[in-house]
Amino acid sequence: MKIRLIPVVLTALLSGALLFGGWFLYREFAVQEPLEKVVSSYEGVKQSHITINRNEVTLKLDLQPGTKLRELVQYINTEGKSIIGDRTIKLDVEEHSSQVLDDYWDQALFSVAEAMESRKYTAIPEALKKLSAQYKNVAVTTEIDDKNVYVSLSDGKESKFIILPREPETMGVWNNA
């Protein structure tokens, strides 16, 4: 029995194209596109780019000032539960900050870091409220859920969104110890 090379190669190429083409179409139209519709339907989302991996869903978001981050995350978790499954959600919010907002956050950072380290989350709004006397045009919103603390700073035109994880990263072994 003599195997013909051309039909075997063509069959392998056609099978590979069907397999990977089908996988790509499934991922694009049955997973990514419905999740993108869910995210873009939320009020305040200008643009979104979604990357879905085996264990993680990364959302790169461009948000309007005043968008409630915690409510957005909760909405995505409930409406996209069938698509997301047991993957973790990682948010990457596009920065539209100004010098005033950066200065505000720089002055609040030490107090916020101290509150996060000691797990006294009620100290965060208090620390940010103390600075509102110096920065009268800046609106501050703080929200919390079981995984993150969300801080939103806005001056009406620009905004700064900060997501602080409640579970800090664990330190590994230092290589210079």
mmCIF file with all atom_site columns, N, CA and C in Angstrom, residues 51-112:
data_model
loop_
_atom_site.group_PDB
_atom_site.id
_atom_site.type_symbol
_atom_site.label_atom_id
_atom_site.label_alt_id
_atom_site.label_comp_id
_atom_site.label_asym_id
_atom_site.label_entity_id
_atom_site.label_seq_id
_atom_site.pdbx_PDB_ins_code
_atom_site.Cartn_x
_atom_site.Cartn_y
_atom_site.Cartn_z
_atom_site.occupancy
_atom_site.B_iso_or_equiv
_atom_site.pdbx_formal_charge
_atom_site.auth_seq_id
_atom_site.auth_comp_id
_atom_site.auth_asym_id
_atom_site.auth_atom_id
_atom_site.pdbx_PDB_model_num
ATOM 1   N N  . THR A 1 51  ? -10.175 40.638 26.801 1.00 0.00 ? 51  THR A N  1
ATOM 2   C CA . THR A 1 51  ? -9.283  39.522 26.527 1.00 0.00 ? 51  THR A CA 1
ATOM 3   C C  . THR A 1 51  ? -9.660  38.398 27.477 1.00 0.00 ? 51  THR A C  1
ATOM 4   N N  . ILE A 1 52  ? -9.982  37.238 26.901 1.00 0.00 ? 52  ILE A N  1
ATOM 5   C CA . ILE A 1 52  ? -10.402 36.104 27.711 1.00 0.00 ? 52  ILE A CA 1
ATOM 6   C C  . ILE A 1 52  ? -9.345  35.018 27.625 1.00 0.00 ? 52  ILE A C  1
ATOM 7   N N  . ASN A 1 53  ? -8.818  34.646 28.787 1.00 0.00 ? 53  ASN A N  1
ATOM 8   C CA . ASN A 1 53  ? -7.860  33.553 28.892 1.00 0.00 ? 53  ASN A CA 1
ATOM 9   C C  . ASN A 1 53  ? -8.525  32.388 29.614 1.00 0.00 ? 53  ASN A C  1
ATOM 10  N N  . ARG A 1 54  ? -7.763  31.385 29.865 1.00 0.00 ? 54  ARG A N  1
ATOM 11  C CA . ARG A 1 54  ? -8.307  30.203 30.543 1.00 0.00 ? 54  ARG A CA 1
ATOM 12  C C  . ARG A 1 54  ? -8.774  30.520 31.959 1.00 0.00 ? 54  ARG A C  1
ATOM 13  N N  . ASN A 1 55  ? -8.007  31.323 32.714 1.00 0.00 ? 55  ASN A N  1
ATOM 14  C CA . ASN A 1 55  ? -8.325  31.590 34.113 1.00 0.00 ? 55  ASN A CA 1
ATOM 15  C C  . ASN A 1 55  ? -8.730  33.024 34.407 1.00 0.00 ? 55  ASN A C  1
ATOM 16  N N  . GLU A 1 56  ? -8.671  33.912 33.406 1.00 0.00 ? 56  GLU A N  1
ATOM 17  C CA . GLU A 1 56  ? -8.849  35.328 33.675 1.00 0.00 ? 56  GLU A CA 1
ATOM 18  C C  . GLU A 1 56  ? -9.544  36.033 32.518 1.00 0.00 ? 56  GLU A C  1
ATOM 19  N N  . VAL A 1 57  ? -10.376 37.006 32.868 1.00 0.00 ? 57  VAL A N  1
ATOM 20  C CA . VAL A 1 57  ? -10.997 37.897 31.892 1.00 0.00 ? 57  VAL A CA 1
ATOM 21  C C  . VAL A 1 57  ? -10.449 39.290 32.169 1.00 0.00 ? 57  VAL A C  1
ATOM 22  N N  . THR A 1 58  ? -9.752  39.861 31.194 1.00 0.00 ? 58  THR A N  1
ATOM 23  C CA . THR A 1 58  ? -9.181  41.194 31.339 1.00 0.00 ? 58  THR A CA 1
ATOM 24  C C  . THR A 1 58  ? -10.046 42.183 30.580 1.00 0.00 ? 58  THR A C  1
ATOM 25  N N  . LEU A 1 59  ? -10.510 43.198 31.296 1.00 0.00 ? 59  LEU A N  1
ATOM 26  C CA . LEU A 1 59  ? -11.348 44.236 30.708 1.00 0.00 ? 59  LEU A CA 1
ATOM 27  C C  . LEU A 1 59  ? -10.572 45.540 30.687 1.00 0.00 ? 59  LEU A C  1
ATOM 28  N N  . LYS A 1 60  ? -10.250 46.025 29.503 1.00 0.00 ? 60  LYS A N  1
ATOM 29  C CA . LYS A 1 60  ? -9.630  47.340 29.361 1.00 0.00 ? 60  LYS A CA 1
ATOM 30  C C  . LYS A 1 60  ? -10.764 48.305 29.057 1.00 0.00 ? 60  LYS A C  1
ATOM 31  N N  . LEU A 1 61  ? -11.012 49.223 29.996 1.00 0.00 ? 61  LEU A N  1
ATOM 32  C CA . LEU A 1 61  ? -12.183 50.084 29.920 1.00 0.00 ? 61  LEU A CA 1
ATOM 33  C C  . LEU A 1 61  ? -11.803 51.540 29.799 1.00 0.00 ? 61  LEU A C  1
ATOM 34  N N  . ASP A 1 62  ? -12.584 52.261 29.013 1.00 0.00 ? 62  ASP A N  1
ATOM 35  C CA . ASP A 1 62  ? -12.506 53.709 28.939 1.00 0.00 ? 62  ASP A CA 1
ATOM 36  C C  . ASP A 1 62  ? -13.837 54.210 29.494 1.00 0.00 ? 62  ASP A C  1
ATOM 37  N N  . LEU A 1 63  ? -13.778 54.853 30.662 1.00 0.00 ? 63  LEU A N  1
ATOM 38  C CA . LEU A 1 63  ? -14.994 55.229 31.373 1.00 0.00 ? 63  LEU A CA 1
ATOM 39  C C  . LEU A 1 63  ? -15.192 56.737 31.392 1.00 0.00 ? 63  LEU A C  1
ATOM 40  N N  . GLN A 1 64  ? -16.458 57.143 31.482 1.00 0.00 ? 64  GLN A N  1
ATOM 41  C CA . GLN A 1 64  ? -16.804 58.540 31.637 1.00 0.00 ? 64  GLN A CA 1
ATOM 42  C C  . GLN A 1 64  ? -16.627 58.936 33.099 1.00 0.00 ? 64  GLN A C  1
ATOM 43  N N  . PRO A 1 65  ? -16.360 60.214 33.367 1.00 0.00 ? 65  PRO A N  1
ATOM 44  C CA . PRO A 1 65  ? -16.263 60.649 34.767 1.00 0.00 ? 65  PRO A CA 1
ATOM 45  C C  . PRO A 1 65  ? -17.576 60.375 35.503 1.00 0.00 ? 65  PRO A C  1
ATOM 46  N N  . GLY A 1 66  ? -17.460 59.924 36.742 1.00 0.00 ? 66  GLY A N  1
ATOM 47  C CA . GLY A 1 66  ? -18.633 59.660 37.555 1.00 0.00 ? 66  GLY A CA 1
ATOM 48  C C  . GLY A 1 66  ? -19.179 58.248 37.457 1.00 0.00 ? 66  GLY A C  1
ATOM 49  N N  . THR A 1 67  ? -18.547 57.388 36.680 1.00 0.00 ? 67  THR A N  1
ATOM 50  C CA . THR A 1 67  ? -19.002 56.001 36.562 1.00 0.00 ? 67  THR A CA 1
ATOM 51  C C  . THR A 1 67  ? -18.703 55.266 37.862 1.00 0.00 ? 67  THR A C  1
ATOM 52  N N  . LYS A 1 68  ? -19.676 54.519 38.330 1.00 0.00 ? 68  LYS A N  1
ATOM 53  C CA . LYS A 1 68  ? -19.528 53.759 39.578 1.00 0.00 ? 68  LYS A CA 1
ATOM 54  C C  . LYS A 1 68  ? -18.864 52.425 39.265 1.00 0.00 ? 68  LYS A C  1
ATOM 55  N N  . LEU A 1 69  ? -17.614 52.271 39.696 1.00 0.00 ? 69  LEU A N  1
ATOM 56  C CA . LEU A 1 69  ? -16.842 51.066 39.385 1.00 0.00 ? 69  LEU A CA 1
ATOM 57  C C  . LEU A 1 69  ? -17.399 49.816 40.060 1.00 0.00 ? 69  LEU A C  1
ATOM 58  N N  . ARG A 1 70  ? -17.768 49.927 41.333 1.00 0.00 ? 70  ARG A N  1
ATOM 59  C CA . ARG A 1 70  ? -18.269 48.755 42.041 1.00 0.00 ? 70  ARG A CA 1
ATOM 60  C C  . ARG A 1 70  ? -19.551 48.240 41.407 1.00 0.00 ? 70  ARG A C  1
ATOM 61  N N  . GLU A 1 71  ? -20.438 49.149 41.047 1.00 0.00 ? 71  GLU A N  1
ATOM 62  C CA . GLU A 1 71  ? -21.682 48.746 40.398 1.00 0.00 ? 71  GLU A CA 1
ATOM 63  C C  . GLU A 1 71  ? -21.410 48.131 39.025 1.00 0.00 ? 71  GLU A C  1
ATOM 64  N N  . LEU A 1 72  ? -20.421 48.656 38.312 1.00 0.00 ? 72  LEU A N  1
ATOM 65  C CA . LEU A 1 72  ? -20.049 48.091 37.015 1.00 0.00 ? 72  LEU A CA 1
ATOM 66  C C  . LEU A 1 72  ? -19.526 46.669 37.182 1.00 0.00 ? 72  LEU A C  1
ATOM 67  N N  . VAL A 1 73  ? -18.661 46.443 38.161 1.00 0.00 ? 73  VAL A N  1
ATOM 68  C CA . VAL A 1 73  ? -18.125 45.101 38.400 1.00 0.00 ? 73  VAL A CA 1
ATOM 69  C C  . VAL A 1 73  ? -19.240 44.148 38.807 1.00 0.00 ? 73  VAL A C  1
ATOM 70  N N  . GLN A 1 74  ? -20.142 44.613 39.657 1.00 0.00 ? 74  GLN A N  1
ATOM 71  C CA . GLN A 1 74  ? -21.267 43.783 40.089 1.00 0.00 ? 74  GLN A CA 1
ATOM 72  C C  . GLN A 1 74  ? -22.172 43.453 38.903 1.00 0.00 ? 74  GLN A C  1
ATOM 73  N N  . TYR A 1 75  ? -22.416 44.425 38.035 1.00 0.00 ? 75  TYR A N  1
ATOM 74  C CA . TYR A 1 75  ? -23.243 44.214 36.849 1.00 0.00 ? 75  TYR A CA 1
ATOM 75  C C  . TYR A 1 75  ? -22.608 43.190 35.910 1.00 0.00 ? 75  TYR A C  1
ATOM 76  N N  . ILE A 1 76  ? -21.304 43.299 35.703 1.00 0.00 ? 76  ILE A N  1
ATOM 77  C CA . ILE A 1 76  ? -20.601 42.353 34.833 1.00 0.00 ? 76  ILE A CA 1
ATOM 78  C C  . ILE A 1 76  ? -20.644 40.949 35.427 1.00 0.00 ? 76  ILE A C  1
ATOM 79  N N  . ASN A 1 77  ? -20.463 40.864 36.742 1.00 0.00 ? 77  ASN A N  1
ATOM 80  C CA . ASN A 1 77  ? -20.496 39.551 37.399 1.00 0.00 ? 77  ASN A CA 1
ATOM 81  C C  . ASN A 1 77  ? -21.861 38.891 37.307 1.00 0.00 ? 77  ASN A C  1
ATOM 82  N N  . THR A 1 78  ? -22.928 39.658 37.429 1.00 0.00 ? 78  THR A N  1
ATOM 83  C CA . THR A 1 78  ? -24.261 39.055 37.383 1.00 0.00 ? 78  THR A CA 1
ATOM 84  C C  . THR A 1 78  ? -24.724 38.787 35.956 1.00 0.00 ? 78  THR A C  1
ATOM 85  N N  . GLU A 1 79  ? -24.562 39.750 35.070 1.00 0.00 ? 79  GLU A N  1
ATOM 86  C CA . GLU A 1 79  ? -25.052 39.608 33.696 1.00 0.00 ? 79  GLU A CA 1
ATOM 87  C C  . GLU A 1 79  ? -24.162 38.711 32.842 1.00 0.00 ? 79  GLU A C  1
ATOM 88  N N  . GLY A 1 80  ? -22.885 38.671 33.144 1.00 0.00 ? 80  GLY A N  1
ATOM 89  C CA . GLY A 1 80  ? -21.961 37.872 32.348 1.00 0.00 ? 80  GLY A CA 1
ATOM 90  C C  . GLY A 1 80  ? -21.527 36.588 33.027 1.00 0.00 ? 80  GLY A C  1
ATOM 91  N N  . LYS A 1 81  ? -22.267 36.167 34.040 1.00 0.00 ? 81  LYS A N  1
ATOM 92  C CA . LYS A 1 81  ? -21.873 34.990 34.822 1.00 0.00 ? 81  LYS A CA 1
ATOM 93  C C  . LYS A 1 81  ? -21.762 33.734 33.960 1.00 0.00 ? 81  LYS A C  1
ATOM 94  N N  . SER A 1 82  ? -22.681 33.559 33.024 1.00 0.00 ? 82  SER A N  1
ATOM 95  C CA . SER A 1 82  ? -22.638 32.357 32.182 1.00 0.00 ? 82  SER A CA 1
ATOM 96  C C  . SER A 1 82  ? -21.439 32.373 31.235 1.00 0.00 ? 82  SER A C  1
ATOM 97  N N  . ILE A 1 83  ? -20.972 33.540 30.878 1.00 0.00 ? 83  ILE A N  1
ATOM 98  C CA . ILE A 1 83  ? -19.827 33.659 29.974 1.00 0.00 ? 83  ILE A CA 1
ATOM 99  C C  . ILE A 1 83  ? -18.513 33.580 30.753 1.00 0.00 ? 83  ILE A C  1
ATOM 100 N N  . ILE A 1 84  ? -18.451 34.276 31.878 1.00 0.00 ? 84  ILE A N  1
ATOM 101 C CA . ILE A 1 84  ? -17.222 34.356 32.663 1.00 0.00 ? 84  ILE A CA 1
ATOM 102 C C  . ILE A 1 84  ? -16.939 33.035 33.369 1.00 0.00 ? 84  ILE A C  1
ATOM 103 N N  . GLY A 1 85  ? -17.976 32.414 33.911 1.00 0.00 ? 85  GLY A N  1
ATOM 104 C CA . GLY A 1 85  ? -17.793 31.156 34.625 1.00 0.00 ? 85  GLY A CA 1
ATOM 105 C C  . GLY A 1 85  ? -16.983 31.365 35.891 1.00 0.00 ? 85  GLY A C  1
ATOM 106 N N  . ASP A 1 86  ? -15.954 30.556 36.099 1.00 0.00 ? 86  ASP A N  1
ATOM 107 C CA . ASP A 1 86  ? -15.134 30.657 37.304 1.00 0.00 ? 86  ASP A CA 1
ATOM 108 C C  . ASP A 1 86  ? -13.841 31.439 37.076 1.00 0.00 ? 86  ASP A C  1
ATOM 109 N N  . ARG A 1 87  ? -13.757 32.174 35.987 1.00 0.00 ? 87  ARG A N  1
ATOM 110 C CA . ARG A 1 87  ? -12.577 33.004 35.729 1.00 0.00 ? 87  ARG A CA 1
ATOM 111 C C  . ARG A 1 87  ? -12.615 34.233 36.623 1.00 0.00 ? 87  ARG A C  1
ATOM 112 N N  . THR A 1 88  ? -11.454 34.769 36.909 1.00 0.00 ? 88  THR A N  1
ATOM 113 C CA . THR A 1 88  ? -11.381 36.009 37.673 1.00 0.00 ? 88  THR A CA 1
ATOM 114 C C  . THR A 1 88  ? -11.417 37.192 36.711 1.00 0.00 ? 88  THR A C  1
ATOM 115 N N  . ILE A 1 89  ? -11.953 38.296 37.190 1.00 0.00 ? 89  ILE A N  1
ATOM 116 C CA . ILE A 1 89  ? -12.044 39.513 36.378 1.00 0.00 ? 89  ILE A CA 1
ATOM 117 C C  . ILE A 1 89  ? -10.928 40.456 36.798 1.00 0.00 ? 89  ILE A C  1
ATOM 118 N N  . LYS A 1 90  ? -10.199 40.947 35.811 1.00 0.00 ? 90  LYS A N  1
ATOM 119 C CA . LYS A 1 90  ? -9.148  41.926 36.046 1.00 0.00 ? 90  LYS A CA 1
ATOM 120 C C  . LYS A 1 90  ? -9.511  43.195 35.273 1.00 0.00 ? 90  LYS A C  1
ATOM 121 N N  . LEU A 1 91  ? -9.628  44.300 35.985 1.00 0.00 ? 91  LEU A N  1
ATOM 122 C CA . LEU A 1 91  ? -9.982  45.571 35.355 1.00 0.00 ? 91  LEU A CA 1
ATOM 123 C C  . LEU A 1 91  ? -8.734  46.394 35.081 1.00 0.00 ? 91  LEU A C  1
ATOM 124 N N  . ASP A 1 92  ? -8.707  46.996 33.909 1.00 0.00 ? 92  ASP A N  1
ATOM 125 C CA . ASP A 1 92  ? -7.643  47.911 33.531 1.00 0.00 ? 92  ASP A CA 1
ATOM 126 C C  . ASP A 1 92  ? -8.339  49.155 32.986 1.00 0.00 ? 92  ASP A C  1
ATOM 127 N N  . VAL A 1 93  ? -8.467  50.168 33.845 1.00 0.00 ? 93  VAL A N  1
ATOM 128 C CA . VAL A 1 93  ? -9.212  51.374 33.480 1.00 0.00 ? 93  VAL A CA 1
ATOM 129 C C  . VAL A 1 93  ? -8.252  52.384 32.873 1.00 0.00 ? 93  VAL A C  1
ATOM 130 N N  . GLU A 1 94  ? -8.636  52.901 31.704 1.00 0.00 ? 94  GLU A N  1
ATOM 131 C CA . GLU A 1 94  ? -7.795  53.878 31.012 1.00 0.00 ? 94  GLU A CA 1
ATOM 132 C C  . GLU A 1 94  ? -7.738  55.171 31.804 1.00 0.00 ? 94  GLU A C  1
ATOM 133 N N  . GLU A 1 95  ? -6.570  55.725 31.885 1.00 0.00 ? 95  GLU A N  1
ATOM 134 C CA . GLU A 1 95  ? -6.313  56.905 32.710 1.00 0.00 ? 95  GLU A CA 1
ATOM 135 C C  . GLU A 1 95  ? -6.639  58.182 31.937 1.00 0.00 ? 95  GLU A C  1
ATOM 136 N N  . HIS A 1 96  ? -7.508  59.018 32.520 1.00 0.00 ? 96  HIS A N  1
ATOM 137 C CA . HIS A 1 96  ? -7.818  60.354 31.987 1.00 0.00 ? 96  HIS A CA 1
ATOM 138 C C  . HIS A 1 96  ? -7.672  61.354 33.119 1.00 0.00 ? 96  HIS A C  1
ATOM 139 N N  . SER A 1 97  ? -6.504  61.434 33.672 1.00 0.00 ? 97  SER A N  1
ATOM 140 C CA . SER A 1 97  ? -6.274  62.241 34.860 1.00 0.00 ? 97  SER A CA 1
ATOM 141 C C  . SER A 1 97  ? -5.742  63.619 34.490 1.00 0.00 ? 97  SER A C  1
ATOM 142 N N  . SER A 1 98  ? -5.827  64.507 35.450 1.00 0.00 ? 98  SER A N  1
ATOM 143 C CA . SER A 1 98  ? -5.242  65.841 35.303 1.00 0.00 ? 98  SER A CA 1
ATOM 144 C C  . SER A 1 98  ? -4.218  66.038 36.421 1.00 0.00 ? 98  SER A C  1
ATOM 145 N N  . GLN A 1 99  ? -3.500  67.127 36.376 1.00 0.00 ? 99  GLN A N  1
ATOM 146 C CA . GLN A 1 99  ? -2.498  67.407 37.397 1.00 0.00 ? 99  GLN A CA 1
ATOM 147 C C  . GLN A 1 99  ? -3.148  67.600 38.762 1.00 0.00 ? 99  GLN A C  1
ATOM 148 N N  . VAL A 1 100 ? -4.321  68.206 38.794 1.00 0.00 ? 100 VAL A N  1
ATOM 149 C CA . VAL A 1 100 ? -5.031  68.432 40.058 1.00 0.00 ? 100 VAL A CA 1
ATOM 150 C C  . VAL A 1 100 ? -5.410  67.097 40.692 1.00 0.00 ? 100 VAL A C  1
ATOM 151 N N  . LEU A 1 101 ? -5.949  66.178 39.897 1.00 0.00 ? 101 LEU A N  1
ATOM 152 C CA . LEU A 1 101 ? -6.341  64.866 40.415 1.00 0.00 ? 101 LEU A CA 1
ATOM 153 C C  . LEU A 1 101 ? -5.126  64.069 40.866 1.00 0.00 ? 101 LEU A C  1
ATOM 154 N N  . ASP A 1 102 ? -4.031  64.173 40.129 1.00 0.00 ? 102 ASP A N  1
ATOM 155 C CA . ASP A 1 102 ? -2.809  63.473 40.531 1.00 0.00 ? 102 ASP A CA 1
ATOM 156 C C  . ASP A 1 102 ? -2.263  64.025 41.843 1.00 0.00 ? 102 ASP A C  1
ATOM 157 N N  . ASP A 1 103 ? -2.301  65.347 42.006 1.00 0.00 ? 103 ASP A N  1
ATOM 158 C CA . ASP A 1 103 ? -1.841  65.959 43.253 1.00 0.00 ? 103 ASP A CA 1
ATOM 159 C C  . ASP A 1 103 ? -2.729  65.549 44.427 1.00 0.00 ? 103 ASP A C  1
ATOM 160 N N  . TYR A 1 104 ? -4.022  65.510 44.198 1.00 0.00 ? 104 TYR A N  1
ATOM 161 C CA . TYR A 1 104 ? -4.972  65.089 45.227 1.00 0.00 ? 104 TYR A CA 1
ATOM 162 C C  . TYR A 1 104 ? -4.645  63.667 45.678 1.00 0.00 ? 104 TYR A C  1
ATOM 163 N N  . TRP A 1 105 ? -4.458  62.773 44.717 1.00 0.00 ? 105 TRP A N  1
ATOM 164 C CA . TRP A 1 105 ? -4.178  61.378 45.058 1.00 0.00 ? 105 TRP A CA 1
ATOM 165 C C  . TRP A 1 105 ? -2.811  61.233 45.736 1.00 0.00 ? 105 TRP A C  1
ATOM 166 N N  . ASP A 1 106 ? -1.823  62.005 45.281 1.00 0.00 ? 106 ASP A N  1
ATOM 167 C CA . ASP A 1 106 ? -0.502  61.944 45.903 1.00 0.00 ? 106 ASP A CA 1
ATOM 168 C C  . ASP A 1 106 ? -0.557  62.343 47.377 1.00 0.00 ? 106 ASP A C  1
ATOM 169 N N  . GLN A 1 107 ? -1.362  63.353 47.707 1.00 0.00 ? 107 GLN A N  1
ATOM 170 C CA . GLN A 1 107 ? -1.481  63.781 49.098 1.00 0.00 ? 107 GLN A CA 1
ATOM 171 C C  . GLN A 1 107 ? -2.264  62.769 49.934 1.00 0.00 ? 107 GLN A C  1
ATOM 172 N N  . ALA A 1 108 ? -3.208  62.070 49.333 1.00 0.00 ? 108 ALA A N  1
ATOM 173 C CA . ALA A 1 108 ? -4.037  61.109 50.062 1.00 0.00 ? 108 ALA A CA 1
ATOM 174 C C  . ALA A 1 108 ? -3.404  59.730 50.142 1.00 0.00 ? 108 ALA A C  1
ATOM 175 N N  . LEU A 1 109 ? -2.408  59.479 49.352 1.00 0.00 ? 109 LEU A N  1
ATOM 176 C CA . LEU A 1 109 ? -1.873  58.128 49.199 1.00 0.00 ? 109 LEU A CA 1
ATOM 177 C C  . LEU A 1 109 ? -1.350  57.528 50.497 1.00 0.00 ? 109 LEU A C  1
ATOM 178 N N  . PHE A 1 110 ? -0.646  58.295 51.306 1.00 0.00 ? 110 PHE A N  1
ATOM 179 C CA . PHE A 1 110 ? -0.088  57.744 52.537 1.00 0.00 ? 110 PHE A CA 1
ATOM 180 C C  . PHE A 1 110 ? -1.200  57.306 53.492 1.00 0.00 ? 110 PHE A C  1
ATOM 181 N N  . SER A 1 111 ? -2.220  58.144 53.665 1.00 0.00 ? 111 SER A N  1
ATOM 182 C CA . SER A 1 111 ? -3.338  57.811 54.553 1.00 0.00 ? 111 SER A CA 1
ATOM 183 C C  . SER A 1 111 ? -4.115  56.610 54.034 1.00 0.00 ? 111 SER A C  1
ATOM 184 N N  . VAL A 1 112 ? -4.306  56.556 52.730 1.00 0.00 ? 112 VAL A N  1
ATOM 185 C CA . VAL A 1 112 ? -5.029  55.435 52.127 1.00 0.00 ? 112 VAL A CA 1
ATOM 186 C C  . VAL A 1 112 ? -4.216  54.151 52.265 1.00 0.00 ? 112 VAL A C  1
#
